[in-house]
């Protein structure tokens, strides 16, 4: 018998802390597979955020640093400036990157830091139990917007990819999702491109991955994926916003 | 090496380079800006990296990433900037990363002022970041001592895997004095824990301060405490002058101690028996220095450029054996010799 599929060597044996139906697991696996396929696992240094993926330092089978909330791009900058020959990436959620860490992500992009950022956007704070994020949609109920987010009170959700695409130092910016196999394949391609951007020495690269949070959205896993299609994708359109190969 | 004349902030930078530091992440703030300016010129010449961060918060987190990569790295700032760095300093302590942080103190609270002050004694010795952590804190009183400490600071930090903070007031940062760099080789430690890529040859290294299991966190904190106790045993530094037969002992550090020394010379000429304890390490604090004080001493005078912060440690050190008194100026005002002497005289005359 031949092996047609196996656990990626880019992952350790650790069991993730992700909830049933959460798509973090798929995204983590894609990053691990890409690192193996590019042959960079032994040269990779990842930076874990604060949030649901805080423990990803136990999941990736490469050197890892855990960063303070939102500061992963600054920590990654420190690593990359010391070790420019290594492959440095951050794995961050939307509370981490789009709220407390906006300064760090904007300036990592602005400096054109040669790092790769995987930005997992599930429109909510997961680890702390479902609070409103800057990415929470209008009308979306969370524990800190119990009647639903309103524009008058909290503004409209922030579109990080579109914002970062305006910055010169950002050389690859794409938004993908992982709701079905075809989109998972596209997501993997984008993640690979984001690492290649770094390997080519082009500058900063980010892939925003729309992700489901059944637990805090209060939906079954399949309903959550449908909610993502019906609500998140219309507001956060999928696509490539910046690509150094097409400039 | 011959003596050369340098400005404090620049001398600190050159001493760091001589100590093997090749990475600097910082943010401009008066009165320490000459240090990042100097490093932006010098580090590229040495094959190192200077990077001006978007904030003090980003700078200290860049230090975290660089220190986790196993190199000698530093940052510098002044009081309000150090306040912003406290989160990162706490993480650096939790993850046991070596680095050096220079703090050229200015007046506060808030934006305060830019003149010399010592009103951040609590900030540097009591943390400000969260958790059971300590920093090794040096407070030199002249530029020669500053560069000597700076040349050793990276060795000390790497040996214990505890960050070192060098505290100078604005006077130390801004003044010029003749200095001589020691011909001293850095003592680099092996760093098998650094994140340098597994090369597929070892298990991943993880730089981390998260321990969700309370027993694991307690174990980690106890391990840190063991190191801190070792530091308390080995690294205390101070200068004690004529304390054995003193009728009054003045306690002062940094620039204030230089003023006190000039007062002591005058007192000596008049036959008054006044001693000095000058802490060089603010943590670990030189409690042992107080054990040598004349048991019949009439009182201890703590003098600071603050409204009284180190006085807490002086009281702990005195432990009820002598009366303790305080005299200080704040906001960038500097204590004058005559005023310090007047306080000494009050204690000698039994008026205090």
Coordinates of C-alpha atoms in Angstrom, one line a residue:
Chain A
X1 CA 0.0 0.0 0.0
X2 CA 1.3 3.5 -0.8
X3 CA 0.7 6.5 1.5
X4 CA -1.4 9.0 -0.3
X5 CA -1.9 11.4 2.6
X6 CA -0.2 11.9 5.9
X7 CA 0.2 14.4 8.7
X8 CA 2.6 17.1 7.5
X9 CA 6.1 17.0 8.8
X10 CA 5.6 20.7 9.4
X11 CA 3.4 19.9 12.3
X12 CA 4.4 18.4 15.7
X13 CA 2.3 15.6 17.2
X14 CA 0.6 18.0 19.5
X15 CA -3.2 18.0 19.6
X16 CA -4.5 21.6 18.9
X17 CA -6.7 23.5 21.3
X18 CA -9.0 24.6 18.5
X19 CA -12.8 24.1 18.9
X20 CA -14.8 21.6 16.8
X21 CA -15.5 23.2 13.4
X22 CA -13.0 26.0 13.8
X23 CA -11.0 26.5 10.6
X24 CA -7.8 27.5 12.4
X25 CA -6.7 23.8 12.1
X26 CA -6.9 23.9 8.3
X27 CA -5.0 27.1 8.1
X28 CA -2.3 25.9 10.5
X29 CA -1.9 22.7 8.4
X30 CA -1.7 24.7 5.1
X31 CA 1.2 26.8 6.6
X32 CA 2.9 23.7 7.7
X33 CA 2.5 22.0 4.3
X34 CA 3.8 25.1 2.5
X35 CA 6.9 25.2 4.6
X36 CA 7.6 21.6 3.9
X37 CA 7.0 21.9 0.2
X38 CA 9.3 25.0 0.0
X39 CA 11.9 23.1 2.0
X40 CA 12.2 25.9 4.5
X41 CA 11.0 24.2 7.7
X42 CA 14.5 24.0 9.2
X43 CA 15.1 27.7 8.5
X44 CA 11.7 28.9 9.7
X45 CA 11.1 30.9 12.8
X46 CA 7.4 31.5 13.6
X47 CA 5.9 34.1 15.9
X48 CA 2.8 33.1 17.8
X49 CA 0.2 35.8 18.8
X50 CA -2.2 36.1 21.8
X51 CA -5.6 34.7 21.1
X52 CA -6.9 31.3 20.0
X53 CA -3.7 30.5 18.1
X54 CA -1.4 31.5 21.1
X55 CA -0.4 27.8 21.5
X56 CA 0.6 27.5 17.8
X57 CA 4.2 27.5 19.0
X58 CA 3.4 23.9 20.1
X59 CA 1.9 23.0 16.7
X60 CA 4.5 24.1 14.1
X61 CA 7.5 21.8 13.9
X62 CA 9.9 24.7 13.6
X63 CA 11.5 27.3 16.0
X64 CA 8.9 29.6 17.5
X65 CA 8.7 32.7 19.6
X66 CA 5.5 33.7 21.5
X67 CA 4.8 37.5 21.3
X68 CA 2.9 39.9 23.5
X69 CA -0.7 40.8 22.2
X70 CA -0.4 42.5 18.8
X71 CA 3.4 42.7 18.9
X72 CA 4.2 39.7 16.6
X73 CA 5.3 41.8 13.7
X74 CA 7.8 43.7 15.9
X75 CA 9.1 40.5 17.4
X76 CA 9.4 39.1 13.8
X77 CA 11.3 42.3 12.8
X78 CA 13.8 41.7 15.6
X79 CA 14.3 38.1 14.4
X80 CA 14.6 38.9 10.7
X81 CA 17.0 41.8 11.2
X82 CA 19.3 39.5 13.1
X83 CA 18.8 36.5 10.8
X84 CA 18.1 37.8 7.3
X85 CA 18.8 34.4 5.9
X86 CA 16.0 32.7 7.9
X87 CA 12.3 32.6 7.0
X88 CA 10.2 34.5 9.6
X89 CA 6.5 34.4 9.8
X90 CA 3.7 35.6 12.2
X91 CA 0.4 33.8 12.7
X92 CA -2.1 36.3 14.1
X93 CA -5.9 36.6 14.7
X94 CA -8.0 39.7 14.1
X95 CA -8.1 40.9 17.7
X96 CA -4.3 40.6 17.8
X97 CA -3.5 42.1 14.4
X98 CA -6.5 44.4 13.5
X99 CA -7.1 45.9 17.0
X100 CA -4.2 46.0 19.5
X101 CA -1.5 45.4 16.9
X102 CA -2.4 47.8 14.1
X103 CA 0.7 50.0 14.8
X104 CA 3.0 47.0 14.5
X105 CA 1.5 45.5 11.4
X106 CA 1.2 48.8 9.6
X107 CA 4.9 49.7 10.3
X108 CA 6.2 46.2 9.5
X109 CA 4.5 46.7 6.1
X110 CA 5.7 50.3 5.8
X111 CA 9.3 49.2 6.4
X112 CA 8.9 46.4 3.8
X113 CA 10.0 43.9 6.4
X114 CA 10.8 40.7 4.7
X115 CA 8.4 38.6 6.8
X116 CA 5.2 36.7 6.1
X117 CA 2.0 37.3 8.0
X118 CA -0.9 34.8 8.2
X119 CA -3.9 36.8 9.4
X120 CA -6.8 34.7 10.5
X121 CA -10.0 36.8 10.5
X122 CA -13.0 35.3 12.2
X123 CA -14.7 38.6 13.0
X124 CA -14.6 38.0 16.8
X125 CA -12.4 37.6 19.8
X126 CA -12.4 33.8 20.3
X127 CA -10.0 33.0 23.1
X128 CA -11.7 35.4 25.6
X129 CA -15.1 34.1 24.8
X130 CA -16.7 36.0 21.9
X131 CA -16.2 39.8 22.2
X132 CA -16.6 42.3 19.4
X133 CA -13.5 42.9 17.2
X134 CA -12.8 45.7 14.8
X135 CA -13.7 43.1 12.2
X136 CA -17.1 42.2 13.7
X137 CA -19.8 42.8 11.1
X138 CA -22.6 45.3 11.4
X139 CA -25.5 43.6 13.3
X140 CA -23.3 40.8 14.5
X141 CA -24.1 39.9 18.1
X142 CA -21.1 39.4 20.5
X143 CA -20.8 39.4 24.3
X144 CA -19.8 43.1 24.1
X145 CA -22.3 44.0 21.4
X146 CA -25.2 42.0 22.7
X147 CA -27.7 43.9 20.5
X148 CA -25.5 43.6 17.5
X149 CA -22.7 46.0 16.3
X150 CA -23.9 49.3 15.0
X151 CA -22.1 51.8 12.8
X152 CA -23.1 54.7 15.0
X153 CA -21.5 53.2 18.1
X154 CA -18.5 51.3 16.8
X155 CA -18.0 52.3 13.2
X156 CA -17.9 49.9 10.2
X157 CA -15.6 46.8 10.3
X158 CA -12.0 47.5 9.3
X159 CA -10.7 45.9 6.0
X160 CA -7.1 45.2 6.8
X161 CA -6.0 43.8 3.4
X162 CA -7.3 46.8 1.5
X163 CA -5.6 49.1 3.9
X164 CA -2.2 47.4 3.8
X165 CA -2.3 47.2 0.0
X166 CA -2.0 51.0 0.0
X167 CA 1.4 50.7 1.6
X168 CA 4.4 50.5 -0.7
X169 CA 6.4 48.1 1.4
X170 CA 3.6 45.5 1.2
X171 CA 4.5 43.4 -1.9
X172 CA 1.9 40.7 -1.6
X173 CA -1.6 41.1 -0.1
X174 CA -4.4 38.5 -0.6
X175 CA -7.6 37.5 1.1
X176 CA -8.7 33.9 0.9
X177 CA -10.9 31.5 2.8
X178 CA -11.1 27.8 3.7
X179 CA -14.8 27.1 3.5
X180 CA -14.5 24.4 0.8
X181 CA -11.8 22.3 -0.9
X182 CA -11.5 24.7 -3.9
X183 CA -11.0 27.6 -1.7
X184 CA -8.6 25.7 0.6
X185 CA -6.4 25.0 -2.5
X186 CA -6.5 28.7 -3.4
X187 CA -5.6 29.6 0.2
X188 CA -2.6 27.3 0.1
X189 CA -1.4 28.9 -3.2
X190 CA -1.7 32.3 -1.6
X191 CA 0.2 31.2 1.5
X192 CA 2.9 29.7 -0.7
X193 CA 3.2 33.0 -2.6
X194 CA 3.4 34.9 0.6
X195 CA 6.4 32.8 1.7
X196 CA 8.0 33.1 -1.8
X197 CA 7.7 36.9 -1.5
X198 CA 10.0 36.7 1.5
X199 CA 12.3 34.1 -0.1
X200 CA 12.7 36.4 -3.2
X201 CA 13.5 39.3 -0.8
X202 CA 10.7 41.4 -2.2
X203 CA 9.2 42.8 1.1
X204 CA 6.2 42.3 3.3
X205 CA 3.6 39.7 2.5
X206 CA 0.2 39.0 4.2
X207 CA -2.5 36.5 3.6
X208 CA -5.8 37.3 5.3
X209 CA -7.8 34.1 5.8
X210 CA -11.5 34.4 6.5
X211 CA -12.1 31.8 9.2
X212 CA -15.2 30.3 11.0
X213 CA -15.8 30.4 14.7
X214 CA -18.8 28.2 15.3
X215 CA -18.4 28.3 19.1
X216 CA -18.6 32.1 19.5
X217 CA -20.9 32.7 16.5
X218 CA -23.3 30.2 18.2
X219 CA -23.7 28.1 15.0
X220 CA -23.1 24.5 14.1
X221 CA -19.9 24.0 12.0
X222 CA -21.7 23.7 8.7
X223 CA -23.9 26.7 9.5
X224 CA -20.9 28.7 10.4
X225 CA -19.3 28.1 7.0
X226 CA -22.5 29.1 5.4
X227 CA -22.7 32.3 7.6
X228 CA -19.1 33.1 6.5
X229 CA -20.1 32.7 2.8
X230 CA -23.3 34.8 3.3
X231 CA -22.0 37.5 5.5
X232 CA -18.2 37.8 5.6
X233 CA -17.3 37.2 1.9
X234 CA -19.6 40.0 0.7
X235 CA -18.0 42.5 3.1
X236 CA -14.5 41.1 2.8
X237 CA -14.1 40.2 -0.9
X238 CA -11.7 37.4 -1.7
X239 CA -8.9 38.2 -4.1
X240 CA -5.3 39.5 -4.5
X241 CA -4.9 43.1 -3.7
X242 CA -1.2 43.4 -4.4
X243 CA 1.2 41.1 -6.2
X244 CA 4.8 42.0 -6.9
X245 CA 4.8 39.7 -10.0
X246 CA 2.1 41.7 -11.6
X247 CA 3.5 45.2 -11.1
Chain B
X1 CA 43.8 52.8 26.1
X2 CA 44.1 56.6 26.3
X3 CA 41.5 58.8 27.9
X4 CA 39.1 60.5 25.6
X5 CA 36.4 63.1 26.1
X6 CA 32.9 61.9 25.3
X7 CA 29.3 62.8 26.0
X8 CA 27.5 60.4 28.3
X9 CA 24.9 59.0 25.8
X10 CA 27.6 58.5 23.1
X11 CA 30.0 56.9 25.6
X12 CA 27.3 54.4 26.6
X13 CA 26.8 53.5 22.9
X14 CA 30.5 52.9 22.3
X15 CA 30.9 50.9 25.5
X16 CA 28.0 48.7 24.3
X17 CA 29.7 48.1 20.9
X18 CA 32.9 47.2 22.7
X19 CA 30.9 44.7 24.7
X20 CA 29.8 42.9 21.5
X21 CA 26.4 44.5 21.1
X22 CA 25.5 44.8 17.4
X23 CA 21.8 45.4 17.5
X24 CA 19.9 48.4 18.7
X25 CA 16.1 49.1 18.4
X26 CA 14.9 52.4 19.8
X27 CA 12.7 55.5 19.5
X28 CA 13.6 59.1 20.0
X29 CA 13.0 60.8 23.3
X30 CA 14.9 63.5 25.2
X31 CA 17.3 63.3 27.0
X32 CA 18.7 60.0 25.5
X33 CA 18.4 60.7 21.8
X34 CA 22.2 61.0 21.2
X35 CA 22.4 57.3 22.0
X36 CA 20.3 56.0 19.1
X37 CA 21.8 58.7 16.9
X38 CA 25.3 57.4 17.8
X39 CA 24.2 53.8 17.2
X40 CA 22.7 54.7 13.8
X41 CA 26.2 55.8 12.7
X42 CA 28.3 53.2 14.4
X43 CA 26.5 49.9 14.2
X44 CA 26.5 49.7 10.4
X45 CA 30.3 50.2 10.6
X46 CA 30.5 47.2 12.9
X47 CA 28.3 45.0 10.7
X48 CA 25.4 45.5 13.0
X49 CA 21.8 46.8 12.7
X50 CA 20.3 50.0 14.0
X51 CA 16.5 50.3 13.5
X52 CA 14.3 53.1 14.6
X53 CA 11.0 51.5 15.6
X54 CA 7.5 53.0 15.3
X55 CA 7.2 53.2 19.1
X56 CA 8.9 52.2 22.3
X57 CA 6.5 49.3 22.5
X58 CA 7.7 48.0 19.1
X59 CA 11.3 48.7 20.0
X60 CA 11.3 46.5 23.1
X61 CA 9.5 43.7 21.2
X62 CA 12.1 43.9 18.5
X63 CA 14.6 43.5 21.3
X64 CA 12.6 40.4 22.4
X65 CA 12.8 38.9 18.9
X66 CA 16.5 39.7 18.5
X67 CA 17.5 38.5 22.0
X68 CA 15.5 35.3 21.3
X69 CA 17.7 34.9 18.2
X70 CA 20.8 34.7 20.5
X71 CA 22.6 38.0 19.9
X72 CA 23.6 41.0 22.1
X73 CA 20.9 43.6 21.7
X74 CA 19.9 46.8 23.5
X75 CA 17.4 49.6 23.6
X76 CA 17.4 52.9 25.3
X77 CA 14.7 55.4 26.3
X78 CA 13.7 57.9 29.0
X79 CA 11.1 57.6 31.7
X80 CA 7.8 57.9 29.8
X81 CA 9.3 55.6 27.1
X82 CA 10.4 53.1 29.7
X83 CA 6.8 53.1 30.9
X84 CA 5.7 52.0 27.5
X85 CA 8.4 49.3 27.4
X86 CA 7.3 47.7 30.7
X87 CA 5.0 45.1 29.0
X88 CA 7.9 43.9 26.8
X89 CA 10.3 43.9 29.7
X90 CA 8.0 41.6 31.6
X91 CA 7.8 39.2 28.6
X92 CA 11.6 39.3 28.3
X93 CA 11.9 38.4 31.9
X94 CA 9.3 35.6 31.6
X95 CA 11.0 34.2 28.5
X96 CA 14.5 34.6 30.2
X97 CA 16.1 36.6 27.4
X98 CA 19.2 38.6 28.0
X99 CA 19.4 42.3 26.9
X100 CA 20.4 45.7 28.1
X101 CA 18.0 48.6 28.6
X102 CA 19.3 52.1 29.1
X103 CA 17.0 54.5 31.0
X104 CA 18.1 58.2 31.0
X105 CA 15.6 59.4 33.6
X106 CA 13.6 62.7 33.3
X107 CA 11.0 64.3 35.5
X108 CA 7.4 63.1 35.7
X109 CA 4.6 62.2 36.2
X110 CA 3.1 62.2 32.7
X111 CA 5.1 64.1 30.1
X112 CA 6.8 65.8 33.0
X113 CA 9.9 67.6 31.9
X114 CA 13.3 66.9 30.3
X115 CA 15.6 67.8 33.2
X116 CA 17.5 65.2 35.3
X117 CA 15.4 63.3 37.9
X118 CA 15.5 60.2 40.0
X119 CA 11.7 59.9 40.3
X120 CA 11.6 56.5 38.5
X121 CA 13.3 54.5 41.3
X122 CA 10.0 52.6 41.8
X123 CA 9.6 52.1 38.0
X124 CA 13.1 50.5 37.7
X125 CA 13.2 48.5 41.0
X126 CA 9.5 47.6 41.5
X127 CA 8.7 46.7 37.9
X128 CA 5.7 48.2 36.3
X129 CA 5.3 45.3 34.1
X130 CA 3.2 42.3 35.5
X131 CA 4.5 39.4 37.4
X132 CA 7.2 38.2 39.8
X133 CA 10.2 39.5 38.0
X134 CA 13.4 41.5 38.7
X135 CA 15.9 43.5 36.6
X136 CA 19.5 44.0 37.5
X137 CA 19.6 47.8 37.8
X138 CA 22.9 49.8 37.8
X139 CA 23.0 53.5 38.6
X140 CA 26.5 54.9 37.9
X141 CA 27.5 58.3 39.2
X142 CA 30.1 59.3 36.6
X143 CA 30.9 58.5 33.0
X144 CA 33.9 56.3 33.7
X145 CA 31.7 54.1 36.0
X146 CA 29.0 54.2 33.3
X147 CA 31.2 52.8 30.5
X148 CA 32.8 50.3 32.9
X149 CA 29.4 48.9 33.8
X150 CA 28.2 49.0 30.2
X151 CA 31.1 46.9 29.1
X152 CA 30.2 44.3 31.7
X153 CA 26.4 44.5 31.5
X154 CA 25.9 42.2 28.6
X155 CA 28.1 39.5 30.2
X156 CA 26.1 39.8 33.4
X157 CA 22.7 39.7 31.5
X158 CA 23.7 36.6 29.4
X159 CA 25.1 34.8 32.4
X160 CA 21.9 35.0 34.4
X161 CA 19.5 35.3 31.4
X162 CA 18.0 38.4 33.2
X163 CA 17.8 41.8 31.6
X164 CA 20.1 44.6 32.8
X165 CA 18.9 48.2 33.1
X166 CA 21.4 51.0 33.3
X167 CA 19.8 54.0 35.0
X168 CA 21.3 57.5 34.5
X169 CA 19.7 60.8 35.1
X170 CA 19.7 63.4 32.4
X171 CA 23.0 64.7 33.8
X172 CA 24.8 61.4 33.1
X173 CA 23.4 61.3 29.6
X174 CA 24.2 64.9 28.6
X175 CA 27.5 65.7 30.3
X176 CA 31.0 65.2 28.9
X177 CA 33.8 63.6 31.0
X178 CA 37.1 62.0 30.1
X179 CA 36.8 58.2 30.0
X180 CA 38.9 55.2 29.2
X181 CA 37.5 52.1 27.7
X182 CA 38.9 48.9 29.3
X183 CA 40.7 46.4 27.1
X184 CA 38.3 43.7 27.9
X185 CA 37.0 40.7 25.9
X186 CA 33.3 40.0 26.1
X187 CA 32.4 36.7 27.7
X188 CA 29.8 35.2 25.3
X189 CA 27.6 32.4 26.6
X190 CA 26.4 29.5 24.5
X191 CA 22.7 29.9 23.7
X192 CA 21.3 26.5 22.8
X193 CA 17.8 27.8 23.5
X194 CA 17.9 30.5 20.8
X195 CA 15.6 30.3 17.8
X196 CA 18.0 30.0 14.9
X197 CA 16.2 27.4 12.8
X198 CA 16.1 23.7 13.6
X199 CA 17.9 22.7 10.3
X200 CA 15.9 19.5 10.8
X201 CA 18.6 18.5 13.3
X202 CA 17.0 19.2 16.6
X203 CA 13.6 19.7 18.3
X204 CA 12.1 23.2 17.9
X205 CA 13.3 25.8 20.3
X206 CA 10.4 27.9 21.8
X207 CA 10.8 31.3 23.3
X208 CA 7.8 31.7 25.5
X209 CA 6.4 33.1 28.8
X210 CA 3.0 31.4 28.8
X211 CA 2.4 28.6 31.3
X212 CA -1.4 27.9 31.6
X213 CA -0.9 25.2 34.2
X214 CA -0.5 27.0 37.5
X215 CA 2.0 24.4 38.8
X216 CA 4.2 24.9 35.7
X217 CA 4.0 28.7 36.2
X218 CA 4.9 28.4 39.8
X219 CA 7.8 26.2 38.9
X220 CA 9.0 28.7 36.3
X221 CA 8.7 31.6 38.8
X222 CA 10.6 29.6 41.5
X223 CA 13.3 28.9 38.9
X224 CA 13.5 32.6 38.2
X225 CA 13.6 33.3 42.0
X226 CA 16.5 31.0 42.4
X227 CA 18.4 33.0 39.8
X228 CA 17.4 36.3 41.5
X229 CA 18.7 35.0 44.9
X230 CA 22.0 34.1 43.2
X231 CA 22.1 37.7 41.8
X232 CA 21.4 39.1 45.3
X233 CA 24.4 37.1 46.5
X234 CA 26.9 38.0 43.8
X235 CA 26.0 41.2 42.1
X236 CA 25.4 43.8 44.9
X237 CA 27.6 46.9 44.3
X238 CA 28.0 50.0 46.4
X239 CA 30.4 52.5 47.7
X240 CA 30.6 53.2 51.5
X241 CA 32.5 56.1 52.9
X242 CA 33.3 56.6 56.6
X243 CA 30.1 54.9 57.8
X244 CA 31.8 53.0 60.8
X245 CA 32.2 56.1 63.0
X246 CA 29.7 58.4 61.3
X247 CA 27.2 60.6 63.3
X248 CA 25.1 61.0 60.2
X249 CA 25.1 58.8 57.1
X250 CA 23.8 60.1 53.8
X251 CA 22.4 57.7 51.2
X252 CA 22.4 58.9 47.6
X253 CA 23.0 57.4 44.1
X254 CA 23.9 58.8 40.7
X255 CA 24.3 62.5 40.2
X256 CA 22.9 63.3 43.7
X257 CA 25.8 61.3 45.3
X258 CA 28.3 63.6 43.6
X259 CA 26.7 66.6 45.2
X260 CA 26.6 64.8 48.6
X261 CA 30.4 64.0 48.2
X262 CA 31.1 67.7 47.9
X263 CA 29.1 68.3 51.1
X264 CA 31.0 65.5 52.8
X265 CA 34.3 67.2 52.0
X266 CA 33.1 70.4 53.6
X267 CA 31.8 68.5 56.7
X268 CA 35.1 66.7 57.0
X269 CA 37.0 70.1 57.1
X270 CA 34.7 71.2 59.9
X271 CA 35.4 67.9 61.8
X272 CA 31.9 66.7 61.4
X273 CA 31.6 62.9 61.1
X274 CA 29.3 62.3 58.1
X275 CA 29.4 59.1 56.0
X276 CA 28.0 58.1 52.7
X277 CA 26.4 55.0 51.2
X278 CA 26.1 55.1 47.5
X279 CA 24.2 52.2 45.9
X280 CA 25.6 51.3 42.5
X281 CA 23.1 48.5 42.1
X282 CA 19.6 49.7 42.9
X283 CA 18.5 46.0 42.5
X284 CA 19.9 44.0 44.2
X285 CA 19.9 46.7 46.8
X286 CA 23.1 47.0 49.0
X287 CA 21.3 46.2 52.3
X288 CA 24.6 44.8 53.7
X289 CA 26.2 48.2 53.5
X290 CA 24.0 49.5 56.3
X291 CA 25.3 46.8 58.7
X292 CA 28.6 48.6 58.9
X293 CA 27.1 51.9 60.1
X294 CA 28.1 53.1 63.6
X295 CA 25.4 51.8 66.0
X296 CA 25.4 55.2 67.8
X297 CA 24.8 57.1 64.5
X298 CA 22.2 59.8 65.0
X299 CA 20.4 59.3 61.8
X300 CA 20.4 58.4 58.1
X301 CA 19.5 61.0 55.5
X302 CA 18.3 59.7 52.1
X303 CA 18.8 62.3 49.4
X304 CA 17.1 61.9 46.0
X305 CA 16.0 63.9 43.0
X306 CA 12.4 62.8 43.8
X307 CA 9.9 63.2 46.6
X308 CA 11.2 60.0 48.3
X309 CA 11.3 56.6 46.6
X310 CA 14.6 55.0 47.5
X311 CA 13.8 56.0 51.1
X312 CA 11.6 52.8 51.2
X313 CA 14.7 50.6 50.8
X314 CA 16.7 52.8 53.2
X315 CA 14.0 52.1 55.9
X316 CA 14.1 48.4 55.1
X317 CA 17.9 48.5 55.4
X318 CA 17.9 50.5 58.6
X319 CA 15.3 48.1 60.0
X320 CA 14.6 50.4 63.0
X321 CA 18.2 50.6 64.1
X322 CA 18.6 54.3 63.2
X323 CA 16.2 57.2 62.5
X324 CA 15.7 57.7 58.8
X325 CA 15.1 61.1 57.2
X326 CA 14.5 62.3 53.6
X327 CA 15.5 65.3 51.6
X328 CA 14.8 65.7 47.9
X329 CA 14.0 68.0 45.1
X330 CA 11.8 67.0 42.2
X331 CA 10.7 68.0 38.7
X332 CA 14.2 68.5 37.4
X333 CA 15.4 70.6 40.3
X334 CA 18.7 69.5 41.7
X335 CA 19.4 69.4 45.5
X336 CA 21.9 72.2 46.5
X337 CA 24.9 71.4 48.7
X338 CA 23.9 74.0 51.3
X339 CA 20.4 72.6 51.6
X340 CA 21.8 69.0 52.0
X341 CA 24.2 70.3 54.6
X342 CA 21.4 72.1 56.5
X343 CA 19.6 68.8 56.7
X344 CA 22.7 67.1 58.0
X345 CA 23.1 69.8 60.7
X346 CA 19.5 69.4 61.8
X347 CA 20.2 65.7 62.5
X348 CA 23.5 66.4 64.2
X349 CA 21.8 69.0 66.5
X350 CA 19.0 66.6 67.3
X351 CA 16.4 68.9 65.6
X352 CA 15.2 66.1 63.4

